[in-house]
mmCIF file of C-alpha atoms in Angstrom:
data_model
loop_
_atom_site.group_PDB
_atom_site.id
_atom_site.type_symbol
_atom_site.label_atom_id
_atom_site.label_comp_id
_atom_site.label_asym_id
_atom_site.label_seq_id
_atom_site.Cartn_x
_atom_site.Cartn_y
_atom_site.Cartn_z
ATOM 1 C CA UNK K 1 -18.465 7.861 5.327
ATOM 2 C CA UNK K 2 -17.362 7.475 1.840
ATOM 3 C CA UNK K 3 -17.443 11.023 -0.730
ATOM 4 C CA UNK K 4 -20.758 9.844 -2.359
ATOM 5 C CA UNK K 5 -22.685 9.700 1.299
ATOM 6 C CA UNK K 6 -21.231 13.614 1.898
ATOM 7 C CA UNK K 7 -22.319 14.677 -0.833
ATOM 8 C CA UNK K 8 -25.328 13.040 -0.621
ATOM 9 C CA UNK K 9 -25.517 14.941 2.445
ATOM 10 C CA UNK K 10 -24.349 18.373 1.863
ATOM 11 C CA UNK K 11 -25.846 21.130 -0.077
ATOM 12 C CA UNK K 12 -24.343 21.032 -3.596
ATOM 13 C CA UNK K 13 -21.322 23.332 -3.414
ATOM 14 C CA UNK K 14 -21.579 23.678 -0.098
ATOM 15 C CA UNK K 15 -18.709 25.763 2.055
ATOM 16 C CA UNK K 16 -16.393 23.342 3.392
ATOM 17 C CA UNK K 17 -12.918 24.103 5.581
ATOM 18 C CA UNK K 18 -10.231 24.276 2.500
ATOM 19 C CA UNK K 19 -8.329 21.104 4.302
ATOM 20 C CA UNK K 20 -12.008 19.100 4.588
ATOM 21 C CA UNK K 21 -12.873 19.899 0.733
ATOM 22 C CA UNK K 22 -9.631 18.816 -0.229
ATOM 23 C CA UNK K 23 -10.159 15.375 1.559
ATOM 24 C CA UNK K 24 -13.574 15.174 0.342
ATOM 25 C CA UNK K 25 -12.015 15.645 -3.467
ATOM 26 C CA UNK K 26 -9.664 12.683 -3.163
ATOM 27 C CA UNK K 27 -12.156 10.500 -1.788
ATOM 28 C CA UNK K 28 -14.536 11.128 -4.879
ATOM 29 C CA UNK K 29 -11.396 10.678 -6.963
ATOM 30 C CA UNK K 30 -10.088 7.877 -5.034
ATOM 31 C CA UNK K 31 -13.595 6.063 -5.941
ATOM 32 C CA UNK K 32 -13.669 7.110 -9.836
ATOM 33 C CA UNK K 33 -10.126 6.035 -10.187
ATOM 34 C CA UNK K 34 -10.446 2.627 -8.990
ATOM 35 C CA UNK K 35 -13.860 2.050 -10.429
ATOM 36 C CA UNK K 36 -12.860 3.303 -13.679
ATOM 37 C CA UNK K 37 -9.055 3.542 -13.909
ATOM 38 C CA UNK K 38 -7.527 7.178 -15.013
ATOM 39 C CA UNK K 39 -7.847 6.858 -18.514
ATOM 40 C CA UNK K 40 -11.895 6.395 -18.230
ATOM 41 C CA UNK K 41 -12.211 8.627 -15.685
ATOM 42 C CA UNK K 42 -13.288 12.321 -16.292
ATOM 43 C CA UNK K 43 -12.711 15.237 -13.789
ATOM 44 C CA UNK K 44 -16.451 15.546 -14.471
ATOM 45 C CA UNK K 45 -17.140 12.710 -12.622
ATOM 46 C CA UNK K 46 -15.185 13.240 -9.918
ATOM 47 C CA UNK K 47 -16.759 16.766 -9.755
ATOM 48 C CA UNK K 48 -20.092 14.700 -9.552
ATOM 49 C CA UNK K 49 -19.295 11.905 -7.195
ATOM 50 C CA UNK K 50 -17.965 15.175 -4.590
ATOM 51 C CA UNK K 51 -21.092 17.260 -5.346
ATOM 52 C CA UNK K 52 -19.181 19.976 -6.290
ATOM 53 C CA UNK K 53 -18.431 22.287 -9.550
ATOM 54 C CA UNK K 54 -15.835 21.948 -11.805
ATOM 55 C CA UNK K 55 -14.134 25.164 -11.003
ATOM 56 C CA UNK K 56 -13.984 24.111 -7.601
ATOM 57 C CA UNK K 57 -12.001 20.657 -7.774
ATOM 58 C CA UNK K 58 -9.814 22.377 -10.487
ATOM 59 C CA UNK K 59 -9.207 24.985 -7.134
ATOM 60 C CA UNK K 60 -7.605 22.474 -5.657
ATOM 61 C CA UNK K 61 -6.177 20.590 -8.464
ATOM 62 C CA UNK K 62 -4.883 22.023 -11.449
ATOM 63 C CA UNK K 63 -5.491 18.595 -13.418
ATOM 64 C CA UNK K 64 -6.388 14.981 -13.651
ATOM 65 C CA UNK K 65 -2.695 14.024 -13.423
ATOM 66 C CA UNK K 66 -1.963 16.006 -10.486
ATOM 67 C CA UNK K 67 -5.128 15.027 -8.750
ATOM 68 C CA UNK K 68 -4.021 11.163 -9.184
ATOM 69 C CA UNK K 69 -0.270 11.878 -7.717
ATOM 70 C CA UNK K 70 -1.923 13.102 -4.719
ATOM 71 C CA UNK K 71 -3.927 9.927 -4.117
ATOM 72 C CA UNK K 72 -0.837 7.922 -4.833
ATOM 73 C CA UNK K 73 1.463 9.764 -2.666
ATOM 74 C CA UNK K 74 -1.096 9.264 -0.154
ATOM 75 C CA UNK K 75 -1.032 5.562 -0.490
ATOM 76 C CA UNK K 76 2.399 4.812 -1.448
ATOM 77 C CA UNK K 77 2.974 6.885 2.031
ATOM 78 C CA UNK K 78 0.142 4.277 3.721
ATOM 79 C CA UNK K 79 1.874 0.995 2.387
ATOM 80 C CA UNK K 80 5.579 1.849 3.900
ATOM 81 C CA UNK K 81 4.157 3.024 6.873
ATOM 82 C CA UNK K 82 2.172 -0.161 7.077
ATOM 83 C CA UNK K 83 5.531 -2.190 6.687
ATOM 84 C CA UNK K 84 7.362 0.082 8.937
ATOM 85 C CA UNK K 85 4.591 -0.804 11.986
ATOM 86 C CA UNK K 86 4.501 -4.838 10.992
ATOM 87 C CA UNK K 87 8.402 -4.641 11.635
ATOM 88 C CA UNK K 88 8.353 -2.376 14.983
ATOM 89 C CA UNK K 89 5.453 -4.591 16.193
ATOM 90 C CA UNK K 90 7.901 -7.280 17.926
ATOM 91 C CA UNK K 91 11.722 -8.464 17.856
ATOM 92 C CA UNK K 92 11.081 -12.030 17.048
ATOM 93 C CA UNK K 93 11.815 -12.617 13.446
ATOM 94 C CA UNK K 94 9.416 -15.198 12.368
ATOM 95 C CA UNK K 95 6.283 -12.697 14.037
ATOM 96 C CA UNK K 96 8.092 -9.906 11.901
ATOM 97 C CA UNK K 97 7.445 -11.914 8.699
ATOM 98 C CA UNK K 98 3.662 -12.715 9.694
ATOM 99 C CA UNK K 99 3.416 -9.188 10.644
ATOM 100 C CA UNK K 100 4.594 -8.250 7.326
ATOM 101 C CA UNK K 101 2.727 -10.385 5.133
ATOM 102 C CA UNK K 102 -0.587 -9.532 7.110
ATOM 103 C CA UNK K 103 0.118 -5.764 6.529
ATOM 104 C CA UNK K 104 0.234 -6.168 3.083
ATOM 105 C CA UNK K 105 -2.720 -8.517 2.784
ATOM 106 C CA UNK K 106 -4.191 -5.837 4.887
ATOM 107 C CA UNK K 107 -3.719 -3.479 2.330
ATOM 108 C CA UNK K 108 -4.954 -5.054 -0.703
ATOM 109 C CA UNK K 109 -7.909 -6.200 0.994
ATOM 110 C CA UNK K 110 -9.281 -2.646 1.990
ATOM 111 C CA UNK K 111 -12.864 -1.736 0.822
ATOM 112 C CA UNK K 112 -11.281 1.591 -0.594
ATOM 113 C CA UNK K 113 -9.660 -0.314 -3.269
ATOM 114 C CA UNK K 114 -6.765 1.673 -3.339
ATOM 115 C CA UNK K 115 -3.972 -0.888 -3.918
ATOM 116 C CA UNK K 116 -4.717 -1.087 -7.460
ATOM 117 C CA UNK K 117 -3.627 2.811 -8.023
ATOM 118 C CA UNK K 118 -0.573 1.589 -6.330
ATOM 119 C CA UNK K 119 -0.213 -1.830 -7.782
ATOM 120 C CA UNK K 120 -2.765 -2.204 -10.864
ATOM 121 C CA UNK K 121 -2.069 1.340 -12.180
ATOM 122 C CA UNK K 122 -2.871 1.973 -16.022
ATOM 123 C CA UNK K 123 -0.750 4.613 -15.972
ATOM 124 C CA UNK K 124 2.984 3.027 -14.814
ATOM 125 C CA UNK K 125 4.138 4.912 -18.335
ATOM 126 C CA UNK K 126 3.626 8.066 -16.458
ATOM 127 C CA UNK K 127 7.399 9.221 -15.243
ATOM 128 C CA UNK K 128 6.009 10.813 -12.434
ATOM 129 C CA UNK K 129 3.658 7.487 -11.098
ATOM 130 C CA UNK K 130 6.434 5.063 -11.820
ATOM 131 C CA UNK K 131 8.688 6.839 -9.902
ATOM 132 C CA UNK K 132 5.953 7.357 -6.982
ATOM 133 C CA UNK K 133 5.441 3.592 -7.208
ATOM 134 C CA UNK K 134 9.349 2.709 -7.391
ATOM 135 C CA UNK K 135 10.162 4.618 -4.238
ATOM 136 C CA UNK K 136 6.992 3.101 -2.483
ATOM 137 C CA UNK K 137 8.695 -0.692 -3.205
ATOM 138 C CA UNK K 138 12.405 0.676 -2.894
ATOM 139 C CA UNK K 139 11.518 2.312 1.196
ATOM 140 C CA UNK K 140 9.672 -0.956 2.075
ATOM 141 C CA UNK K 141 12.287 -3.492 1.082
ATOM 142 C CA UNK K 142 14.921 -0.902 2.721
ATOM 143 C CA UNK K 143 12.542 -1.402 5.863
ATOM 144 C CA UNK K 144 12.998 -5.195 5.528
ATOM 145 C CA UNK K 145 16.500 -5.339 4.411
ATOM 146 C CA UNK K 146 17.689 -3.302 7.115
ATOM 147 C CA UNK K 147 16.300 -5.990 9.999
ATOM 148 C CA UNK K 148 17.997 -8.799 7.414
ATOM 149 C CA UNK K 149 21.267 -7.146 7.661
ATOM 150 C CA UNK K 150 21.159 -6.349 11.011
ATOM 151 C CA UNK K 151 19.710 -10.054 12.438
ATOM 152 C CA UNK K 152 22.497 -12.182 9.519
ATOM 153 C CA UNK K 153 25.123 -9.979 8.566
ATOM 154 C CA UNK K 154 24.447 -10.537 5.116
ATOM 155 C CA UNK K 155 25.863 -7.548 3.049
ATOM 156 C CA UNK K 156 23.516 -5.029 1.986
ATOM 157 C CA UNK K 157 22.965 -5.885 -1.690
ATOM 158 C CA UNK K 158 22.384 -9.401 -0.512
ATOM 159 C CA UNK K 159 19.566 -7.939 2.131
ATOM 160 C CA UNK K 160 18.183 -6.014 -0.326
ATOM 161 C CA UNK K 161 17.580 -8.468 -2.460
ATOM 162 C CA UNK K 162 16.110 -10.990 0.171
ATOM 163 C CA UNK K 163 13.799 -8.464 1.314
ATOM 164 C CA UNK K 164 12.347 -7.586 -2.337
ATOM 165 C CA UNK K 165 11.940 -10.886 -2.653
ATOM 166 C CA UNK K 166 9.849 -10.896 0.866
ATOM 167 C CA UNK K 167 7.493 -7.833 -0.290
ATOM 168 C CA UNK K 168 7.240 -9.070 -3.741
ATOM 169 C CA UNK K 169 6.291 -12.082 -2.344
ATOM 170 C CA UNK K 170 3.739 -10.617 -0.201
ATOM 171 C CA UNK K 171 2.169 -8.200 -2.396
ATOM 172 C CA UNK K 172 1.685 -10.771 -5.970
ATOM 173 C CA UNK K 173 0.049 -13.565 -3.061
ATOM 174 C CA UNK K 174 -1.835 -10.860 -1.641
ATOM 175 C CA UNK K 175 -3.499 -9.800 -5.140
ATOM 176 C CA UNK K 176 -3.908 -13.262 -6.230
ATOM 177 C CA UNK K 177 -5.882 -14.430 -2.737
ATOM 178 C CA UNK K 178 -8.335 -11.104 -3.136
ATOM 179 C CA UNK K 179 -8.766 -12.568 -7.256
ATOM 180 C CA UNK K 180 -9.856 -15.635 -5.663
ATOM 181 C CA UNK K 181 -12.551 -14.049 -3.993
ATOM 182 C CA UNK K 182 -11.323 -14.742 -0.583
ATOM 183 C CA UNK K 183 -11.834 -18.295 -1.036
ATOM 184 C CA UNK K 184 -9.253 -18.850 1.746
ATOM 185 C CA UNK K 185 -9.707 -16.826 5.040
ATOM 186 C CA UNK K 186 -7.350 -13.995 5.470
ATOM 187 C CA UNK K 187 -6.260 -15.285 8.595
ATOM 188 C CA UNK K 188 -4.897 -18.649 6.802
ATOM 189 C CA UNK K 189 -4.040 -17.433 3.639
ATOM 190 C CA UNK K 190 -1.491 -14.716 5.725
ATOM 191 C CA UNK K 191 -0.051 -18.026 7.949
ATOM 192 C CA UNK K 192 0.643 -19.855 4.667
ATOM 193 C CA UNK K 193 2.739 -16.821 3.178
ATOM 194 C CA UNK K 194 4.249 -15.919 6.047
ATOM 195 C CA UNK K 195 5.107 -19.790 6.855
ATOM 196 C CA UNK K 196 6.904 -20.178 3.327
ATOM 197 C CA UNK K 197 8.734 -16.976 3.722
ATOM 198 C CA UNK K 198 9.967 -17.871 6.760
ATOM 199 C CA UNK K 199 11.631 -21.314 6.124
ATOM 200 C CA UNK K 200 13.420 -19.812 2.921
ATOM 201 C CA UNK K 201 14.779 -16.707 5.922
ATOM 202 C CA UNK K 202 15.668 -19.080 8.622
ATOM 203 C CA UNK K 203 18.359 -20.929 6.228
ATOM 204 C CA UNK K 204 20.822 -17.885 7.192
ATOM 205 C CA UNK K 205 23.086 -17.779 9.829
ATOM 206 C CA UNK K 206 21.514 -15.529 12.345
ATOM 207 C CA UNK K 207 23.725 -13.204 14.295
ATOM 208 C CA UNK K 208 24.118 -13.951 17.931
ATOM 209 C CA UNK K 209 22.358 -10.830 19.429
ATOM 210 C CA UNK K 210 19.391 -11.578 17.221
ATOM 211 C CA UNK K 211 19.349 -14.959 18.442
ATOM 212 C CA UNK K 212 19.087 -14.173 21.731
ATOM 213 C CA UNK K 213 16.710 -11.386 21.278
ATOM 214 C CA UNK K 214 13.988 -13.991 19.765
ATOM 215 C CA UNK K 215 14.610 -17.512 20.390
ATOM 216 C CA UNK K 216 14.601 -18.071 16.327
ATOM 217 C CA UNK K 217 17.150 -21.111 16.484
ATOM 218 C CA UNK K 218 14.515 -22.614 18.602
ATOM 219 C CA UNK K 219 12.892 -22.393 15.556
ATOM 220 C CA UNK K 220 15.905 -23.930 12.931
#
């Protein structure tokens, strides 16, 4: 149930659990801010899409800036985790990439919309949201880099740069496809990805253990 069917619902300024309000304020400001990016958006209209007062959201959050850091911290937090759970999904490399890729394509494609505070922000001149979005891309290529290192022996710089290159990837095909209005099915559009950033990993020299773990020079 999205924030404009509760309110809908409830009894204007209606008592809610503190936890349960505070959800119910980031959804409404979750849909404002993607609908109308934060410079448009007014706290008054996120105090009208919750069906609650002013006074109250500003209970919870002392501003418009601090109200959009939550929402990003929240979704920043989704995407790694999302990356973390494509990699710990199997031990065979190439299903790690198509894991990957589909997370991500997963995660633009989401009816919330709420890639674009992450990706599409008009506020990356913010300190405080380019850092939040920084650290979002710096943990998920760590994710990735680490399993490069570990399965090549590549140093670390040299991981780290493969596996920016592997998100970056995934996230700027990702955006484009949903652009295209989904003119390709997910499905397909995620094997195509996932097949080109596979044949540009499988050039390295895979370490023996990772070899045997997953067959991957089966796959050379």
């Amino acid at each position: 149930m999205t924030a404009i069917q509760e309110a809908q619902e409830r009894p204007r300024g209606a008592r809610l659990p503190r936890s349960a309000r505070r959800e119910q304020l980031l959804g409404a400001a979750q849909e404002v801010f993607v609908a109308q990016g934060y410079h448009a958006a007014a706290m008054d209209d996120i105090a009208d899409r919750a069906g609650v007062s002013k006074p109250v959201l500003y209970q919870h959050f002392p501003g418009k800036l601090e109200l959009y850091l939550a929402l990003l911290d929240k979704h920043c937090d989704a995407l790694v985790e999302s990356t973390r759970e494509a990699l710990e999904t199997t031990v065979d490399n190439k299903l790690r990439v198509a894991a990957t890729m589909e997370a991500y394509f997963n995660y633009v494609s989401s009816e919330s919309g709420a890639f674009r505070l992450v990706f599409e922000s008009d506020l990356t001149n913010e300190p405080a949201v380019r850092e939040r979005v920084e650290r979002a891309a710096e943990a998920s290529a760590t994710l990735v880099s680490t399993v490069i290192q570990e399965d090549t022996d590549l140093p670390e710089a040299e991981s780290k740069l493969l596996a920016a290159g592997v998100c970056g990837l995934a996230q700027i095909t990702a955006r484009y496809w949903l652009s295209q209005g989904l003119e390709i099915p997910r499905d397909e559009a995620v094997r195509l990805v996932a097949s080109l950033a596979w044949r540009g990993l499988k050039g390295f020299p895979m370490h023996p253990h990772a070899e045997s773990a997953d067959g991957s020079s089966a796959d050379r």
